[in-house]
Tab-separated table of C-alpha atoms in Angstrom:
chain	number	residue	atom	x	y	z
A	1	MET	CA	28.554	11.278	-21.742
A	2	ASN	CA	28.304	7.798	-23.192
A	3	LEU	CA	25.372	5.648	-22.143
A	4	THR	CA	23.972	2.197	-22.666
A	5	LEU	CA	20.179	2.079	-22.899
A	6	LYS	CA	18.018	-0.976	-22.460
A	7	VAL	CA	14.724	0.053	-24.020
A	8	TRP	CA	11.412	-1.779	-24.301
A	9	ARG	CA	10.610	-2.214	-27.999
A	10	GLN	CA	7.172	-3.365	-29.036
A	11	SER	CA	6.010	-2.807	-32.610
A	12	GLY	CA	2.302	-2.793	-31.736
A	13	PRO	CA	-0.348	-3.879	-29.239
A	14	SER	CA	-0.229	-7.507	-30.403
A	15	ASP	CA	3.579	-7.790	-30.409
A	16	SER	CA	5.009	-9.482	-27.321
A	17	GLY	CA	7.879	-6.966	-27.057
A	18	ARG	CA	11.452	-7.225	-25.779
A	19	MET	CA	14.262	-5.182	-24.247
A	20	VAL	CA	16.762	-3.891	-26.847
A	21	LYS	CA	20.205	-2.508	-26.020
A	22	TYR	CA	21.477	0.751	-27.592
A	23	ARG	CA	24.676	2.730	-27.202
A	24	VAL	CA	24.234	6.506	-27.130
A	25	GLU	CA	27.403	8.548	-27.417
A	26	GLU	CA	28.317	12.180	-26.831
A	27	VAL	CA	25.243	12.983	-24.756
A	28	SER	CA	25.364	16.475	-23.243
A	29	PRO	CA	24.682	16.572	-19.484
A	30	ASP	CA	22.429	19.564	-20.206
A	31	MET	CA	20.075	17.526	-22.378
A	32	SER	CA	16.752	16.447	-21.015
A	33	PHE	CA	16.002	12.743	-20.967
A	34	LEU	CA	13.690	13.148	-23.965
A	35	GLU	CA	16.339	15.099	-25.907
A	36	MET	CA	18.745	12.240	-25.292
A	37	LEU	CA	16.140	9.894	-26.807
A	38	ASP	CA	15.696	12.356	-29.707
A	39	VAL	CA	19.436	12.042	-30.412
A	40	LEU	CA	19.171	8.262	-30.447
A	41	ASN	CA	16.055	8.390	-32.638
A	42	GLU	CA	17.758	10.659	-35.205
A	43	ARG	CA	20.524	8.088	-35.479
A	44	LEU	CA	18.037	5.215	-35.731
A	45	ILE	CA	16.187	7.023	-38.552
A	46	LEU	CA	19.457	7.672	-40.435
A	47	GLU	CA	20.338	3.997	-40.074
A	48	GLY	CA	16.929	3.059	-41.465
A	49	ASP	CA	15.650	1.681	-38.151
A	50	ASP	CA	12.308	2.366	-36.532
A	51	PRO	CA	12.668	5.233	-33.996
A	52	ILE	CA	11.613	4.594	-30.380
A	53	ALA	CA	8.032	5.791	-29.890
A	54	PHE	CA	7.382	7.805	-26.726
A	55	ASP	CA	4.714	10.287	-25.685
A	56	HIS	CA	5.632	13.939	-25.168
A	57	ASP	CA	4.094	17.335	-25.722
A	58	CYS	CA	4.904	20.486	-23.740
A	59	ARG	CA	8.329	19.345	-22.504
A	60	GLU	CA	8.026	21.754	-19.605
A	61	GLY	CA	6.507	19.429	-17.040
A	62	ILE	CA	2.894	20.567	-17.113
A	63	CYS	CA	1.030	18.562	-19.750
A	64	GLY	CA	1.310	15.044	-18.364
A	65	MET	CA	2.016	13.412	-21.728
A	66	CYS	CA	5.528	12.116	-21.134
A	67	GLY	CA	6.393	9.370	-18.762
A	68	MET	CA	8.455	6.212	-18.707
A	69	VAL	CA	9.870	3.966	-16.039
A	70	ILE	CA	13.568	4.812	-15.839
A	71	ASN	CA	15.765	2.370	-13.915
A	72	GLY	CA	12.680	1.009	-12.166
A	73	VAL	CA	11.262	4.382	-11.114
A	74	ALA	CA	8.403	6.214	-12.836
A	75	HIS	CA	9.849	9.467	-14.323
A	76	GLY	CA	13.266	8.475	-12.919
A	77	GLU	CA	14.707	8.889	-9.456
A	78	GLN	CA	14.677	12.698	-9.419
A	79	VAL	CA	11.909	13.712	-7.002
A	80	ALA	CA	8.884	15.716	-8.261
A	81	THR	CA	10.144	15.732	-11.834
A	82	THR	CA	8.536	14.677	-15.100
A	83	THR	CA	10.634	12.733	-17.612
A	84	CYS	CA	10.916	15.819	-19.860
A	85	GLN	CA	12.340	17.851	-16.976
A	86	LEU	CA	14.812	15.154	-15.978
A	87	HIS	CA	18.292	16.120	-17.104
A	88	MET	CA	21.149	13.864	-18.081
A	89	ARG	CA	23.443	15.453	-15.481
A	90	HIS	CA	21.722	13.240	-12.924
A	91	PHE	CA	23.200	10.142	-14.594
A	92	GLU	CA	26.749	8.820	-14.425
A	93	ASP	CA	28.884	8.706	-17.552
A	94	GLY	CA	28.967	5.118	-18.816
A	95	ALA	CA	25.768	4.182	-16.989
A	96	THR	CA	23.283	1.603	-18.204
A	97	ILE	CA	19.716	2.907	-18.124
A	98	THR	CA	16.650	0.671	-18.299
A	99	ILE	CA	13.596	2.292	-19.928
A	100	GLU	CA	10.157	0.700	-19.814
A	101	PRO	CA	6.588	1.841	-20.457
A	102	TRP	CA	3.997	2.228	-17.664
A	103	ARG	CA	2.959	-1.326	-16.829
A	104	ALA	CA	-0.749	-1.783	-16.146
A	105	ALA	CA	-3.476	-3.813	-17.811
A	106	PRO	CA	-5.738	-0.722	-18.151
A	107	PHE	CA	-2.807	1.066	-19.890
A	108	PRO	CA	-2.186	-1.205	-22.910
A	109	VAL	CA	1.043	-0.544	-24.810
A	110	VAL	CA	0.368	1.144	-28.148
A	111	LYS	CA	3.974	1.061	-29.308
A	112	ASP	CA	7.340	0.907	-27.535
A	113	LEU	CA	7.003	3.356	-24.595
A	114	VAL	CA	3.584	4.744	-25.572
A	115	VAL	CA	0.626	3.489	-23.554
A	116	ASP	CA	-3.077	4.192	-24.018
A	117	ARG	CA	-4.295	6.160	-20.982
A	118	SER	CA	-7.923	6.503	-22.135
A	119	ALA	CA	-8.918	4.736	-18.904
A	120	PHE	CA	-8.112	8.019	-17.077
A	121	ASP	CA	-10.395	9.930	-19.470
A	122	ARG	CA	-13.240	7.531	-18.731
A	123	ILE	CA	-12.723	8.007	-14.968
A	124	ILE	CA	-13.010	11.772	-15.503
A	125	GLN	CA	-16.079	11.307	-17.708
A	126	ALA	CA	-17.714	9.305	-14.923
A	127	GLY	CA	-17.810	12.294	-12.577
A	128	GLY	CA	-14.784	14.589	-12.710
A	129	PHE	CA	-16.811	17.711	-13.453
A	130	VAL	CA	-19.308	20.156	-11.906
A	131	SER	CA	-22.781	20.403	-13.486
A	132	VAL	CA	-23.221	24.113	-12.811
A	133	PRO	CA	-22.845	27.047	-15.187
A	134	ALA	CA	-19.372	27.998	-13.989
A	135	GLY	CA	-19.130	31.050	-16.271
A	136	SER	CA	-16.037	33.195	-16.121
A	137	ALA	CA	-13.833	33.248	-13.060
A	138	PRO	CA	-15.795	34.808	-10.157
A	139	ASP	CA	-14.421	37.615	-8.027
A	140	ALA	CA	-12.053	36.106	-5.501
A	141	HIS	CA	-14.106	37.268	-2.502
A	142	SER	CA	-17.588	36.448	-3.889
A	143	LEU	CA	-17.503	32.816	-2.773
A	144	PRO	CA	-15.615	32.330	0.498
A	145	VAL	CA	-13.355	29.266	0.662
A	146	ARG	CA	-11.329	28.414	3.754
A	147	LYS	CA	-7.611	28.912	3.203
A	148	GLU	CA	-6.861	25.270	4.190
A	149	ASP	CA	-9.488	23.983	1.739
A	150	ALA	CA	-8.242	26.237	-1.037
A	151	ASP	CA	-4.677	25.007	-0.493
A	152	SER	CA	-5.660	21.331	-0.359
A	153	ALA	CA	-7.906	21.660	-3.416
A	154	PHE	CA	-5.118	23.382	-5.298
A	155	ASP	CA	-2.582	20.718	-4.300
A	156	ALA	CA	-4.948	18.078	-5.692
A	157	ALA	CA	-5.726	20.133	-8.798
A	158	THR	CA	-2.059	20.161	-9.822
A	159	CYS	CA	-2.412	16.526	-10.969
A	160	ILE	CA	-1.408	16.359	-14.628
A	161	GLY	CA	-2.802	12.849	-15.158
A	162	CYS	CA	0.500	11.382	-16.346
A	163	GLY	CA	-0.158	7.954	-14.820
A	164	ALA	CA	3.089	7.632	-12.853
A	165	CYS	CA	1.065	6.720	-9.754
A	166	VAL	CA	-0.375	3.679	-11.535
A	167	ALA	CA	3.043	2.751	-12.921
A	168	ALA	CA	4.673	2.896	-9.483
A	169	CYS	CA	1.919	1.210	-7.490
A	170	PRO	CA	2.679	-2.437	-6.712
A	171	ASN	CA	-1.072	-3.041	-7.035
A	172	GLY	CA	-1.455	-1.095	-10.296
A	173	SER	CA	-3.994	1.116	-8.546
A	174	ALA	CA	-5.188	4.453	-9.943
A	175	SER	CA	-6.240	5.672	-6.505
A	176	LEU	CA	-3.943	8.706	-6.348
A	177	PHE	CA	-5.122	10.024	-9.736
A	178	THR	CA	-8.811	9.430	-8.978
A	179	ALA	CA	-8.425	10.794	-5.448
A	180	ALA	CA	-6.711	13.944	-6.716
A	181	LYS	CA	-9.590	14.642	-9.103
A	182	ILE	CA	-12.230	13.880	-6.454
A	183	THR	CA	-10.492	15.950	-3.749
A	184	HIS	CA	-9.947	18.900	-6.058
A	185	LEU	CA	-13.719	19.245	-6.575
A	186	SER	CA	-15.010	17.954	-3.243
A	187	LEU	CA	-13.258	20.675	-1.221
A	188	LEU	CA	-14.662	23.580	-3.230
A	189	PRO	CA	-18.215	25.015	-2.996
A	190	GLN	CA	-18.934	24.364	-6.694
A	191	GLY	CA	-18.246	20.668	-6.184
A	192	GLN	CA	-20.584	20.120	-3.226
A	193	PRO	CA	-23.914	19.190	-4.930
A	194	GLU	CA	-22.398	16.165	-6.672
A	195	ARG	CA	-19.777	15.395	-4.050
A	196	LEU	CA	-20.870	11.890	-3.024
A	197	SER	CA	-22.296	10.725	-6.354
A	198	ARG	CA	-19.078	11.886	-8.008
A	199	ALA	CA	-16.884	9.892	-5.622
A	200	LYS	CA	-18.977	6.792	-6.151
A	201	ALA	CA	-19.111	7.089	-9.948
A	202	MET	CA	-15.395	7.758	-10.322
A	203	VAL	CA	-14.252	5.027	-7.936
A	204	ASP	CA	-16.601	2.504	-9.554
A	205	GLN	CA	-15.263	3.460	-12.990
A	206	MET	CA	-11.686	3.131	-11.717
A	207	ASP	CA	-12.463	-0.406	-10.508
A	208	ALA	CA	-14.299	-1.261	-13.731
A	209	GLU	CA	-11.230	-0.276	-15.752
A	210	GLY	CA	-9.280	-3.046	-14.044
A	211	PHE	CA	-6.965	-0.984	-11.838
A	212	GLY	CA	-5.861	-2.658	-8.614
A	213	GLY	CA	-6.891	-1.734	-5.090
A	214	CYS	CA	-5.012	0.668	-2.803
A	215	THR	CA	-3.017	-0.880	0.045
A	216	ASN	CA	-1.539	2.431	1.228
A	217	THR	CA	2.046	1.689	0.223
A	218	GLY	CA	2.697	5.344	-0.640
A	219	GLU	CA	4.697	4.461	-3.777
A	220	CYS	CA	2.390	6.707	-5.852
A	221	THR	CA	2.955	9.937	-3.978
A	222	ALA	CA	6.705	9.240	-3.826
A	223	VAL	CA	7.013	9.289	-7.635
A	224	CYS	CA	4.274	11.814	-8.414
A	225	PRO	CA	5.891	14.685	-10.372
A	226	LYS	CA	3.402	17.062	-8.770
A	227	GLY	CA	3.707	15.612	-5.253
A	228	ILE	CA	-0.026	14.900	-4.917
A	229	PRO	CA	-0.365	14.079	-1.200
A	230	LEU	CA	-1.527	10.687	0.057
A	231	ASP	CA	-4.347	12.209	2.113
A	232	THR	CA	-6.317	12.812	-1.087
A	233	ILE	CA	-6.897	9.031	-1.024
A	234	ALA	CA	-8.249	9.267	2.536
A	235	GLN	CA	-10.560	12.054	1.324
A	236	MET	CA	-11.715	9.849	-1.556
A	237	ASN	CA	-12.292	6.886	0.774
A	238	SER	CA	-14.270	9.084	3.141
A	239	ASP	CA	-16.538	10.406	0.357
A	240	TYR	CA	-16.897	6.951	-1.181
A	241	LEU	CA	-17.883	5.327	2.122
A	242	LYS	CA	-20.414	8.100	2.799
A	243	ALA	CA	-21.845	7.683	-0.720
A	244	ASN	CA	-22.302	3.961	-0.141
A	245	ALA	CA	-23.809	4.464	3.312
A	246	LYS	CA	-26.586	6.611	1.816
B	1	MET	CA	-9.260	-5.051	5.739
B	2	ALA	CA	-9.512	-2.044	8.018
B	3	VAL	CA	-12.589	-3.070	10.015
B	4	THR	CA	-11.631	-6.733	10.450
B	5	GLY	CA	-8.074	-5.663	11.246
B	6	ALA	CA	-9.336	-3.289	13.934
B	7	VAL	CA	-11.357	-6.107	15.539
B	8	MET	CA	-8.232	-8.252	15.685
B	9	VAL	CA	-6.054	-5.453	17.098
B	10	LEU	CA	-8.566	-4.881	19.901
B	11	PHE	CA	-8.511	-8.610	20.611
B	12	LEU	CA	-4.710	-8.622	20.689
B	13	VAL	CA	-4.666	-5.872	23.313
B	14	GLY	CA	-6.977	-7.919	25.546
B	15	HIS	CA	-5.051	-11.120	24.850
B	16	MET	CA	-1.766	-9.463	25.796
B	17	LEU	CA	-3.157	-8.021	29.030
B	18	GLY	CA	-4.492	-11.481	29.937
B	19	ASN	CA	-1.142	-13.131	29.261
B	20	LEU	CA	0.587	-10.776	31.682
B	21	LYS	CA	-1.403	-12.380	34.547
B	22	ILE	CA	1.216	-15.148	34.466
B	23	PHE	CA	3.591	-12.691	36.156
B	24	ILE	CA	1.259	-12.606	39.191
B	25	SER	CA	0.897	-16.373	39.585
B	26	ARG	CA	-0.276	-19.541	37.874
B	27	ASP	CA	-3.535	-19.304	39.795
B	28	SER	CA	-4.125	-15.727	38.700
B	29	PHE	CA	-3.638	-16.767	35.071
B	30	ASN	CA	-5.975	-19.761	35.452
B	31	ASP	CA	-8.579	-17.659	37.280
B	32	TYR	CA	-8.487	-15.161	34.421
B	33	ALA	CA	-9.070	-18.016	31.944
B	34	THR	CA	-12.036	-19.234	34.020
B	35	ALA	CA	-13.395	-15.699	34.291
B	36	LEU	CA	-13.455	-15.416	30.493
B	37	ARG	CA	-15.671	-18.494	30.387
B	38	THR	CA	-17.956	-17.605	33.303
B	39	LEU	CA	-18.462	-13.956	32.318
B	40	LEU	CA	-22.182	-13.115	31.970
B	41	GLU	CA	-23.121	-16.087	34.188
B	42	PRO	CA	-25.821	-16.495	35.438
B	43	LEU	CA	-27.406	-14.201	32.829
B	44	ALA	CA	-26.218	-16.471	30.043
B	45	PRO	CA	-24.844	-20.011	30.002
B	46	TYR	CA	-21.188	-20.918	30.545
B	47	ARG	CA	-18.894	-19.709	27.753
B	48	THR	CA	-21.525	-17.518	26.032
B	49	LEU	CA	-19.485	-14.350	25.690
B	50	LEU	CA	-16.278	-16.234	24.868
B	51	THR	CA	-18.037	-18.141	22.088
B	52	ILE	CA	-19.421	-14.902	20.644
B	53	VAL	CA	-15.921	-13.381	20.697
B	54	GLU	CA	-14.503	-16.506	19.047
B	55	VAL	CA	-17.097	-16.384	16.272
B	56	VAL	CA	-16.506	-12.661	15.650
B	57	LEU	CA	-12.750	-13.280	15.523
B	58	ALA	CA	-13.057	-16.274	13.200
B	59	VAL	CA	-15.298	-14.273	10.846
B	60	SER	CA	-12.823	-11.357	10.994
B	61	VAL	CA	-9.883	-13.621	10.167
B	62	VAL	CA	-11.731	-15.163	7.217
B	63	LEU	CA	-12.917	-11.804	5.841
B	64	HIS	CA	-9.470	-10.268	6.358
B	65	ILE	CA	-7.843	-13.101	4.383
B	66	TRP	CA	-10.560	-12.945	1.737
B	67	ALA	CA	-9.958	-9.198	1.315
B	68	ALA	CA	-6.192	-9.756	1.122
B	69	ILE	CA	-6.567	-12.462	-1.521
B	70	SER	CA	-8.925	-10.388	-3.655
B	71	LEU	CA	-6.609	-7.350	-3.420
B	72	SER	CA	-3.683	-9.532	-4.406
B	73	ARG	CA	-5.596	-11.052	-7.331
B	74	ARG	CA	-6.658	-7.614	-8.536
B	75	ALA	CA	-3.035	-6.462	-8.272
B	76	HIS	CA	-1.812	-9.377	-10.387
B	77	ALA	CA	-4.546	-8.799	-12.961
B	78	ALA	CA	-3.707	-5.082	-13.096
B	79	ARG	CA	-0.047	-5.762	-13.928
B	80	PRO	CA	0.209	-8.790	-16.213
B	81	VAL	CA	3.635	-7.729	-17.564
B	82	LYS	CA	6.189	-7.196	-14.803
B	83	TYR	CA	8.926	-4.565	-14.854
B	84	ALA	CA	12.428	-5.681	-15.824
B	85	ALA	CA	13.698	-3.231	-13.207
B	86	LYS	CA	11.589	-1.960	-10.303
B	87	LYS	CA	12.822	0.154	-7.449
B	88	SER	CA	10.681	1.070	-4.457
B	89	GLN	CA	10.613	4.787	-3.660
B	90	ALA	CA	8.467	4.696	-0.540
B	91	GLY	CA	10.527	3.302	2.283
B	92	GLY	CA	8.980	0.844	4.651
B	93	TYR	CA	9.980	-2.770	5.050
B	94	ALA	CA	6.750	-3.318	6.982
B	95	THR	CA	4.637	-2.246	3.994
B	96	HIS	CA	6.313	-4.648	1.616
B	97	ILE	CA	5.966	-7.765	3.738
B	98	MET	CA	2.236	-7.435	4.482
B	99	ARG	CA	1.264	-10.381	2.267
B	100	TYR	CA	4.106	-12.776	3.157
B	101	GLY	CA	3.890	-11.609	6.757
B	102	GLY	CA	0.177	-12.353	6.766
B	103	VAL	CA	0.771	-15.910	5.522
B	104	THR	CA	3.419	-16.404	8.223
B	105	ILE	CA	0.982	-15.175	10.867
B	106	VAL	CA	-1.760	-17.581	9.690
B	107	LEU	CA	0.636	-20.540	9.845
B	108	PHE	CA	1.706	-19.455	13.309
B	109	LEU	CA	-1.912	-19.019	14.395
B	110	VAL	CA	-2.684	-22.649	13.499
B	111	TRP	CA	0.306	-23.849	15.517
B	112	HIS	CA	-0.493	-21.510	18.405
B	113	LEU	CA	-4.098	-22.804	18.687
B	114	LEU	CA	-2.917	-26.445	18.539
B	115	ASP	CA	-0.276	-25.660	21.163
B	116	LEU	CA	-1.840	-23.465	23.839
B	117	THR	CA	-5.591	-23.543	23.147
B	118	PHE	CA	-6.218	-27.197	22.322
B	119	GLY	CA	-2.966	-28.486	23.841
B	120	VAL	CA	-2.613	-31.106	21.106
B	121	VAL	CA	1.050	-30.355	20.441
B	122	ASN	CA	1.767	-29.155	23.974
B	123	PRO	CA	3.889	-31.325	26.331
B	124	LYS	CA	1.124	-31.145	28.959
B	125	GLY	CA	-1.548	-32.301	26.523
B	126	PRO	CA	-5.179	-31.137	26.207
B	127	VAL	CA	-6.173	-32.033	29.795
B	128	SER	CA	-4.199	-29.441	31.766
B	129	THR	CA	-4.584	-25.933	33.106
B	130	PRO	CA	-3.772	-23.014	30.782
B	131	ALA	CA	-0.890	-21.894	33.019
B	132	ASP	CA	0.656	-25.378	33.002
B	133	ARG	CA	0.489	-25.510	29.211
B	134	MET	CA	2.055	-22.071	28.921
B	135	ILE	CA	4.903	-22.773	31.326
B	136	ALA	CA	5.607	-26.229	29.930
B	137	GLY	CA	5.406	-24.930	26.366
B	138	PHE	CA	8.186	-22.397	26.881
B	139	ASP	CA	10.341	-24.578	29.104
B	140	PRO	CA	14.075	-23.755	28.709
B	141	SER	CA	14.535	-27.150	26.996
B	142	ARG	CA	12.076	-25.990	24.349
B	143	TRP	CA	13.998	-22.761	23.555
B	144	TRP	CA	13.294	-23.279	19.845
B	145	MET	CA	9.571	-22.919	20.547
B	146	THR	CA	10.229	-19.552	22.205
B	147	LEU	CA	12.240	-18.647	19.105
B	148	ILE	CA	9.286	-19.508	16.835
B	149	TYR	CA	6.996	-17.340	18.962
B	150	LEU	CA	9.553	-14.543	18.911
B	151	VAL	CA	9.695	-14.512	15.102
B	152	ALA	CA	5.909	-14.775	14.807
B	153	VAL	CA	5.200	-11.982	17.293
B	154	VAL	CA	7.715	-9.697	15.579
B	155	MET	CA	5.916	-10.485	12.311
B	156	VAL	CA	2.622	-9.465	13.904
B	157	GLY	CA	4.286	-6.257	15.113
B	158	LEU	CA	5.539	-5.397	11.615
B	159	HIS	CA	2.120	-6.237	10.167
B	160	LEU	CA	0.449	-3.826	12.588
B	161	ARG	CA	3.015	-1.104	12.035
B	162	HIS	CA	1.627	-0.669	8.549
B	163	GLY	CA	-1.830	-2.063	9.285
B	164	ILE	CA	-2.919	0.273	12.061
B	165	TRP	CA	-2.326	3.642	10.377
B	166	SER	CA	-3.396	2.103	7.083
B	167	ALA	CA	-6.809	1.271	8.562
B	168	PHE	CA	-7.346	4.947	9.394
B	169	GLN	CA	-6.404	5.877	5.824
B	170	THR	CA	-8.772	3.279	4.358
B	171	LEU	CA	-11.660	4.490	6.498
B	172	GLY	CA	-10.958	8.060	5.439
B	173	TRP	CA	-9.992	9.336	8.888
B	174	ALA	CA	-6.432	10.246	7.984
B	175	ASN	CA	-5.157	13.577	6.728
B	176	ARG	CA	-1.820	15.331	6.377
B	177	ASN	CA	-2.007	16.791	9.889
B	178	ARG	CA	-2.652	13.380	11.423
B	179	TYR	CA	-0.148	11.214	9.510
B	180	LYS	CA	2.683	11.779	11.930
B	181	ALA	CA	0.531	10.972	14.951
B	182	LEU	CA	-1.033	7.962	13.217
B	183	ARG	CA	2.313	6.511	12.145
B	184	THR	CA	3.859	7.103	15.575
B	185	GLY	CA	0.770	5.667	17.245
B	186	ALA	CA	0.871	2.584	15.018
B	187	ALA	CA	4.551	2.023	15.798
B	188	LEU	CA	3.925	2.536	19.511
B	189	VAL	CA	0.964	0.144	19.712
B	190	SER	CA	2.927	-2.438	17.692
B	191	ALA	CA	5.942	-2.114	19.980
B	192	VAL	CA	3.842	-2.393	23.141
B	193	LEU	CA	2.108	-5.504	21.785
B	194	VAL	CA	5.402	-7.133	20.764
B	195	ILE	CA	6.959	-6.467	24.172
B	196	GLY	CA	3.816	-7.511	26.041
B	197	PHE	CA	3.472	-10.745	24.081
B	198	LEU	CA	7.159	-11.674	24.281
B	199	ALA	CA	7.592	-10.944	27.989
B	200	PRO	CA	5.865	-14.137	29.295
B	201	PRO	CA	7.560	-16.688	26.974
B	202	LEU	CA	10.990	-15.099	27.446
B	203	ALA	CA	10.502	-14.896	31.218
B	204	ILE	CA	9.555	-18.598	31.292
B	205	THR	CA	12.414	-19.723	29.049
B	206	PHE	CA	14.944	-17.761	31.109
B	207	GLY	CA	13.503	-19.148	34.331
B	208	VAL	CA	12.100	-15.899	35.740
B	209	VAL	CA	8.582	-17.355	35.839
B	210	LYS	CA	8.356	-20.999	36.980
C-alpha cells in the first residue's frame, strides 16, 4: 500500500504547529497504524529528520497510552479499537490520511501527536479511590454484589483513560472518563462510604481543569475503544446532584 | 438546561391544547383565552395566574439561554485549536443543531409575540380578539407567514427530540434500559407537538378553518 499522510507537527508546547505531508510507500496491510508510523519514522531518522512523536506502550489495546485523531475520528473509524489495534487493511491503497493530536485545552500538546493528559490523573487524585484497607482480593461470595451492578461496574472499570472521549466531544468534555471512574466505584460496596463526596470532588476537579460541559451528544461513547456506555454519565449526574443537595 | 427546558415543554403542551380550540369555533378559542385570564378569580385579581406563568416562563427562557451560552463558551475555551478534519460518529442531526436551532427559535419567539400576543405586526392590530388575530395572521394571502411558522415549529420539534431525553440524562434519571423508551418518547412528544402546533395555521391557510 502507498499512502499520503498529513500529520500535525509541533516541535514543542510553544510552537504553533502545522500539518506536514508525507508519502509512505510499501505499507503492509497487516501492519498496525503505529507500525506504519514506525516505518515512516525510521525513514525520517535515516534522512536526518525529526521522527514524529506519538505516545504508545503496550500496543495491545489495554494501556490507554496511544491515541490520535485519524481522519477526524479519535482512534480512527474502526469501532471499539485503539490506534495500536487499528490495522492498515482498513484503509484504501493510495488514501490520504489526516493525523492530529487530541485537541483540548486541558490536554496541551507536548510534541507532535503527544499530549499531556495529567489532567486525568488529577481528576483521579480528587476522588477516584476507596479509603478502606482493600487487602487482597476477597472471596467472591463474601461480599454480595448484584449481577447487574457487577456488570455495570465492570463495564465502567474497563476505561483505559486514553482521552478519546475528550478528543471526540464537540464540547471538549471529560464527562465519559470521569463518569466511568465514578460509576465503577459507586456501584460496588467498597465505594459506598465516599460515594457522594467522590462524585462532587471529581466533577469539580474536571470543571477546574477546563474541560467543557456535557450536552449529551454521545460522540464520546461512539469512539470509546472500550465502549464505555453513556449511562455512566447519568449515574455521575445523579450522584453529583445528590451530593450538592446535601 | 434540563429543568428550564422541562418547564417550557410543559408550557408547550398546554399551549398546543389551547390552540386546538380554534377547531371548535372562534368563540371557543376566545373563551379559552379569557378563561386563562380569569382563572383563580375571585380568589385573586384578574390575570394573576397568567402573570405568574409568564414570569416563570420568562425566567426559564433567560436561564435556559444563559446555560446554553455558558456551555458554548466553555466548549470554545476547552478546544482553542480546531481539528483540520472532524467527523461525527454519533448520528443525530437534531443533536448538532441545538445551538443554531435555539437561536432560530428565539428569533421566532420575538416575532410570534409581536404577531399573535401583542398584535403589533398582525393585520388585525393589537385591539382585536385572539381568534381574529390568529385567523387573519394565517390568511391564505399570507402563506409565507404560515411557511415561517412551519419552519420554526419544525425547529422546535428537532430541538425537543434531543432536548427531552437529554433532560432525563442530565438529571440522572436515564440508564441503558430506559434509553430506548426515552428516545422514542422524546421523538413521539416532539412529533405530537409539531403536528398539534401546525394543524391550526395550515387549516386556516388552506381554508378549512375560517
